C-alpha positions as CSV (number, residue, x, y, z in Angstrom):
1,X,40.3,-136.1,-142.1
2,X,37.9,-138.1,-144.2
3,X,34.5,-139.0,-142.7
4,X,33.3,-142.1,-144.5
5,X,30.0,-142.5,-142.9
6,X,27.9,-140.8,-140.3
7,X,24.6,-142.0,-138.9
8,X,22.6,-140.0,-136.4
9,X,19.9,-141.4,-134.2
10,X,18.3,-138.6,-132.2
11,X,14.6,-139.2,-132.0
12,X,14.5,-140.8,-128.6
13,X,16.7,-141.5,-125.6
14,X,16.3,-145.2,-124.8
15,X,18.0,-148.6,-124.5
16,X,16.3,-151.4,-126.5
17,X,15.4,-154.8,-125.1
18,X,17.9,-156.4,-127.5
19,X,20.8,-154.7,-125.8
20,X,19.4,-155.2,-122.3
21,X,18.8,-158.9,-122.8
22,X,22.5,-159.4,-123.6
23,X,23.5,-157.6,-120.4
24,X,21.0,-159.6,-118.4
25,X,22.3,-162.9,-119.9
26,X,25.8,-161.9,-118.8
27,X,24.7,-161.0,-115.2
28,X,23.0,-164.4,-115.0
29,X,26.3,-166.1,-115.5
30,X,28.1,-164.3,-112.6
31,X,27.3,-164.0,-108.9
32,X,26.0,-160.4,-108.3
33,X,25.2,-159.2,-104.8
34,X,22.1,-157.2,-105.9
35,X,21.0,-154.3,-103.8
36,X,17.3,-153.5,-103.4
37,X,17.5,-150.8,-106.1
38,X,19.5,-152.8,-108.6
39,X,17.3,-155.9,-108.1
40,X,14.2,-153.9,-108.9
41,X,15.7,-152.6,-112.1
42,X,17.1,-156.0,-113.1
43,X,13.6,-157.5,-112.7
44,X,12.0,-154.7,-114.7
45,X,14.5,-155.2,-117.5
46,X,13.9,-158.9,-117.6
47,X,10.2,-158.4,-118.2
48,X,10.6,-156.1,-121.2
49,X,9.0,-157.3,-124.4
50,X,10.9,-157.4,-127.7
51,X,9.5,-154.1,-128.8
52,X,9.9,-152.3,-125.5
53,X,12.7,-150.0,-124.3
54,X,14.1,-148.5,-121.0
55,X,15.1,-144.9,-120.4
56,X,18.8,-144.4,-120.9
57,X,19.3,-142.6,-117.6
58,X,17.9,-145.5,-115.7
59,X,19.9,-148.0,-117.7
60,X,23.1,-146.0,-116.9
61,X,22.2,-145.9,-113.2
62,X,21.9,-149.7,-113.3
63,X,25.3,-150.2,-114.9
64,X,26.9,-148.0,-112.2
65,X,25.1,-149.8,-109.4
66,X,26.4,-153.2,-110.6
67,X,29.9,-151.9,-110.9
68,X,30.0,-150.8,-107.3
69,X,28.1,-153.9,-106.0
70,X,30.5,-156.3,-107.8
71,X,33.5,-154.0,-107.0
72,X,34.4,-154.4,-110.7
73,X,34.6,-151.1,-112.6
74,X,35.4,-153.0,-115.8
75,X,32.5,-155.4,-115.7
76,X,30.8,-153.8,-118.7
77,X,33.9,-154.3,-120.8
78,X,33.9,-158.0,-119.9
79,X,30.1,-158.2,-120.6
80,X,30.6,-156.5,-124.0
81,X,33.4,-158.9,-125.1
82,X,31.3,-162.0,-124.2
83,X,28.0,-160.7,-125.7
84,X,28.0,-162.3,-129.1
85,X,29.1,-165.8,-128.2
86,X,28.6,-166.8,-131.9
87,X,24.9,-167.1,-131.3
88,X,22.4,-166.6,-134.1
89,X,20.8,-163.1,-134.5
90,X,19.3,-161.3,-137.5
91,X,21.7,-158.4,-137.1
92,X,24.7,-160.8,-136.7
93,X,23.7,-162.6,-139.9
94,X,23.5,-159.4,-141.8
95,X,26.8,-158.3,-140.4
96,X,28.5,-161.5,-141.5
97,X,26.8,-161.6,-145.0
98,X,28.4,-158.3,-146.1
99,X,31.2,-158.6,-148.7
100,X,33.7,-156.4,-146.8
101,X,34.1,-155.3,-143.2
102,X,33.4,-151.7,-144.3
103,X,30.0,-152.9,-145.8
104,X,29.4,-154.8,-142.6
105,X,29.9,-151.8,-140.4
106,X,27.6,-149.7,-142.6
107,X,24.9,-152.4,-142.1
108,X,25.6,-152.5,-138.4
109,X,25.1,-148.7,-138.2
110,X,21.7,-148.9,-139.9
111,X,20.4,-150.9,-136.9
112,X,21.8,-148.8,-134.1
113,X,18.3,-147.8,-133.2
114,X,17.5,-151.4,-132.4
115,X,19.9,-151.2,-129.5
116,X,20.0,-147.6,-128.4
117,X,18.5,-144.2,-129.3
118,X,20.1,-140.8,-129.1
119,X,23.3,-142.4,-130.5
120,X,25.7,-141.1,-133.0
121,X,28.1,-143.6,-134.7
122,X,30.5,-143.0,-137.6
123,X,33.5,-144.4,-139.4
124,X,36.5,-142.0,-139.9
125,X,39.6,-142.7,-142.0
126,X,42.7,-140.7,-141.0
127,X,46.4,-141.5,-141.8
128,X,45.4,-145.0,-143.0
129,X,43.7,-145.7,-139.7
130,X,40.0,-146.5,-139.3
131,X,38.2,-145.1,-136.3
132,X,34.7,-146.4,-135.4
133,X,33.2,-143.8,-133.1
134,X,30.4,-144.0,-130.5
135,X,28.6,-141.2,-128.7
136,X,25.4,-140.7,-126.8
137,X,24.7,-137.1,-127.5
138,X,22.5,-136.2,-124.6
139,X,24.9,-137.2,-121.8
140,X,28.4,-136.3,-120.6
141,X,30.9,-139.1,-121.4
142,X,31.9,-139.6,-117.7
143,X,28.2,-140.3,-116.9
144,X,27.8,-143.1,-119.4
145,X,31.3,-144.5,-119.3
146,X,30.1,-148.0,-118.4
147,X,27.9,-148.0,-121.5
148,X,30.8,-146.8,-123.6
149,X,33.0,-149.6,-122.5
150,X,30.2,-152.2,-123.0
151,X,29.5,-150.9,-126.5
152,X,33.1,-150.6,-127.7
153,X,34.0,-154.0,-126.4
154,X,30.9,-155.5,-127.8
155,X,31.9,-154.1,-131.2
156,X,35.3,-155.8,-130.9
157,X,33.4,-159.1,-130.1
158,X,31.3,-158.5,-133.3
159,X,34.4,-157.8,-135.4
160,X,36.1,-161.0,-134.1
161,X,33.2,-162.9,-135.7
162,X,34.7,-161.9,-139.1
163,X,38.3,-161.3,-138.4
164,X,39.1,-164.2,-136.0
165,X,38.7,-164.7,-132.2
166,X,42.2,-163.3,-131.4
167,X,41.8,-160.1,-133.4
168,X,42.7,-157.0,-131.4
169,X,42.2,-153.3,-132.3
170,X,45.2,-151.0,-132.3
171,X,43.7,-148.8,-129.7
172,X,40.7,-147.8,-127.6
173,X,39.8,-144.1,-127.2
174,X,37.7,-142.7,-124.3
175,X,36.6,-139.1,-123.8
176,X,36.8,-139.5,-120.0
177,X,39.8,-139.9,-117.7
178,X,41.3,-143.3,-116.8
179,X,43.6,-143.9,-113.9
180,X,46.5,-146.2,-114.0
181,X,44.6,-149.1,-112.4
182,X,41.7,-148.6,-115.0
183,X,44.1,-149.0,-117.9
184,X,45.8,-152.0,-116.3
185,X,42.5,-153.8,-115.8
186,X,41.3,-153.0,-119.3
187,X,44.6,-154.4,-120.7
188,X,43.9,-157.6,-118.9
189,X,40.7,-157.9,-121.0
190,X,42.2,-156.8,-124.3
191,X,46.0,-156.1,-124.4
192,X,46.2,-153.0,-126.5
193,X,46.7,-149.2,-126.2
194,X,44.1,-147.2,-124.2
195,X,43.9,-143.4,-124.7
196,X,41.9,-141.3,-122.3
197,X,40.6,-137.7,-122.5
198,X,40.3,-138.3,-126.2
199,X,38.3,-136.3,-128.8
200,X,35.9,-139.2,-129.2
201,X,35.0,-142.7,-127.9
202,X,36.2,-145.2,-130.5
203,X,38.3,-148.2,-131.4
204,X,41.0,-147.9,-134.1
205,X,42.6,-150.3,-136.5
206,X,44.5,-150.3,-139.8
207,X,42.4,-149.2,-142.8
208,X,43.3,-152.4,-144.8
209,X,40.9,-154.4,-142.6
210,X,38.0,-152.4,-144.0
211,X,38.5,-153.7,-147.5
212,X,39.7,-157.2,-147.1
213,X,37.1,-159.9,-147.4
214,X,37.5,-162.5,-144.6
215,X,34.0,-163.8,-145.0
216,X,34.1,-167.3,-146.5
217,X,30.4,-168.3,-145.9
218,X,27.9,-168.0,-148.7
219,X,24.5,-166.3,-147.9
220,X,21.2,-166.5,-149.7
221,X,20.4,-162.9,-150.8
222,X,16.6,-163.6,-150.4
223,X,17.1,-164.7,-146.8
224,X,19.2,-161.6,-146.0
225,X,16.5,-159.4,-147.6
226,X,13.9,-161.1,-145.4
227,X,16.0,-160.4,-142.3
228,X,16.4,-156.7,-143.2
229,X,12.7,-156.3,-143.7
230,X,12.1,-158.0,-140.3
231,X,14.4,-155.6,-138.6
232,X,13.0,-152.6,-140.3
233,X,9.5,-153.6,-139.0
234,X,10.9,-154.1,-135.6
235,X,12.4,-150.6,-135.6
236,X,9.0,-149.1,-136.4
237,X,7.2,-151.1,-133.7
238,X,9.5,-150.0,-130.9
239,X,7.5,-148.4,-128.1
240,X,9.1,-145.5,-126.1
241,X,7.8,-144.3,-122.8
242,X,7.7,-140.6,-123.8
243,X,5.5,-139.2,-121.0
244,X,6.7,-136.0,-119.3
245,X,6.6,-137.7,-115.9
246,X,9.0,-140.4,-117.1
247,X,11.4,-137.9,-118.5
248,X,11.4,-136.0,-115.2
249,X,12.0,-139.2,-113.2
250,X,15.0,-140.0,-115.4
251,X,16.6,-136.6,-114.9
252,X,15.9,-136.6,-111.2
253,X,17.5,-140.1,-110.8
254,X,20.6,-138.8,-112.8
255,X,21.2,-135.7,-110.7
256,X,19.6,-136.1,-107.2
257,X,22.8,-137.4,-105.5
258,X,25.2,-135.1,-107.3
259,X,23.5,-131.7,-107.3
260,X,22.1,-129.7,-104.4
261,X,19.4,-128.0,-106.4
262,X,16.8,-130.5,-107.6
263,X,14.0,-128.0,-107.9
264,X,11.2,-127.7,-110.5
265,X,13.2,-124.9,-112.1
266,X,16.3,-126.9,-112.2
267,X,14.6,-129.9,-113.9
268,X,12.7,-127.6,-116.3
269,X,16.0,-126.0,-117.4
270,X,17.4,-129.5,-118.2
271,X,14.3,-130.2,-120.4
272,X,14.7,-126.7,-122.1
273,X,11.2,-125.6,-121.1
274,X,9.9,-123.1,-118.5
275,X,8.9,-124.3,-115.0
276,X,5.3,-123.3,-115.7
277,X,5.2,-125.4,-118.9
278,X,6.6,-128.3,-116.9
279,X,3.9,-127.9,-114.3
280,X,1.2,-127.8,-116.9
281,X,2.5,-130.9,-118.7
282,X,2.7,-132.9,-115.5
283,X,-0.8,-131.8,-114.5
284,X,-2.1,-133.3,-117.7
285,X,-0.7,-136.6,-116.4
286,X,-2.4,-136.1,-113.0
287,X,0.9,-135.8,-111.2
288,X,3.0,-133.0,-109.7
289,X,6.7,-132.6,-109.4
290,X,6.8,-133.0,-105.6
291,X,5.1,-136.4,-105.9
292,X,7.9,-137.5,-108.3
293,X,10.6,-136.2,-106.1
294,X,9.1,-137.8,-103.0
295,X,8.9,-141.2,-104.7
296,X,12.5,-141.1,-105.8
297,X,13.7,-139.9,-102.4
298,X,11.7,-142.7,-100.8
299,X,13.2,-145.4,-103.0
300,X,16.8,-144.1,-102.5
301,X,16.2,-143.8,-98.7
302,X,14.9,-147.4,-98.4
303,X,17.8,-148.7,-100.4
304,X,20.5,-146.9,-98.5
305,X,19.1,-147.4,-95.0
306,X,18.3,-151.1,-95.4
307,X,21.1,-152.2,-97.8
308,X,23.9,-149.8,-97.2
309,X,23.5,-149.0,-93.5
310,X,24.0,-145.3,-94.1
311,X,23.6,-142.9,-91.1
312,X,20.3,-141.0,-91.0
313,X,22.0,-137.6,-90.8
314,X,24.3,-138.5,-93.7
315,X,21.3,-139.6,-95.8
316,X,19.4,-136.4,-94.9
317,X,22.2,-134.3,-96.1
318,X,22.7,-136.4,-99.3
319,X,19.0,-135.9,-100.2
320,X,19.1,-132.1,-99.5
321,X,17.2,-131.9,-96.2
322,X,18.2,-129.2,-93.7
323,X,18.5,-131.8,-90.8
324,X,17.7,-135.4,-89.9
325,X,14.5,-134.3,-88.2
326,X,13.1,-132.9,-91.4
327,X,14.1,-136.1,-93.2
328,X,12.7,-138.4,-90.6
329,X,9.3,-136.6,-90.8
330,X,9.3,-137.0,-94.6
331,X,10.3,-140.6,-94.3
332,X,7.4,-141.4,-91.9
333,X,5.0,-139.6,-94.3
334,X,6.3,-141.9,-97.2
335,X,6.4,-145.2,-95.4
336,X,4.2,-144.9,-92.3
337,X,7.2,-145.5,-90.0
338,X,10.2,-143.5,-88.7
339,X,13.6,-144.5,-90.3
340,X,14.9,-146.6,-87.3
341,X,11.6,-148.5,-86.9
342,X,11.5,-149.2,-90.7
343,X,15.1,-150.5,-90.7
344,X,14.2,-152.9,-87.8
345,X,11.1,-154.2,-89.6
346,X,12.8,-154.7,-93.0
347,X,16.3,-156.0,-92.0
348,X,15.4,-159.3,-93.8
349,X,16.1,-157.5,-97.1
350,X,19.8,-157.6,-96.4
351,X,21.8,-160.2,-98.3
């Protein structure tokens, strides 16, 4: 196996406004029955400035919420394929100006940080096949599957800019499992081979595409140099919310509905620090772990009670309470009203 190029982006875990704006544009073109939680996140993403980013765990939560609210588990693949739309962008111009597809992919890799941090991308040549791989190193593949599908299908959209609108890769590779229906639905979007439980997330195609020059347009080298300098400055100006409380919130959001133990010790272990160190770092930000946990439990409770009509005893168990009475007491402390009274007063939130 010959690895042609490997780029590692591991300084921060984030999604850049450039990537989020493409997803927001797609969602604006379809009718989405937003829940309370997804609407909150959607509005926050819309308000991000060009140099701002969102935590990757919150972004992935948003993608999952939309999938279940639209009842379309392949919506991210559709969004990725429609993302470029032949519109002008500095990255797109640089991609199109490269002499060969291989050079174009190298240029694209250089600017991965402008879309997403904590991302590893590389090009591998094996048996005359080219594999363009994609991995977010901090997360398990099945957790960020929607982002994988968005990113790989977006890559195909980008490649079609150079190779033609009907170009199709030989195969898609996913590290997570796909059932029969998943594969059938993906084939409706791009009819090709789909391999699940693979070694990596990637698209593959014949090696000859890398070296053929399908770009007929002439580009001014001074203009391309200007664009590269502009993007380099943008990379350095990106702001990342790196506070410890933000990192704790991201992890709690990721695990609160899937793990029974959401204790200070559990979260500290996921941050690779001691519980005492975590307490000290949060104290410097004038917040404690129980406040963070209460806020997230409150947000989830309001969403599920008002939007999803979940039973109170089921919600109490989901959030780790011993019984519904303990949950109801906590809910009244958060909102000032018992759960049933709160639901009655806020039923207007329902779609």
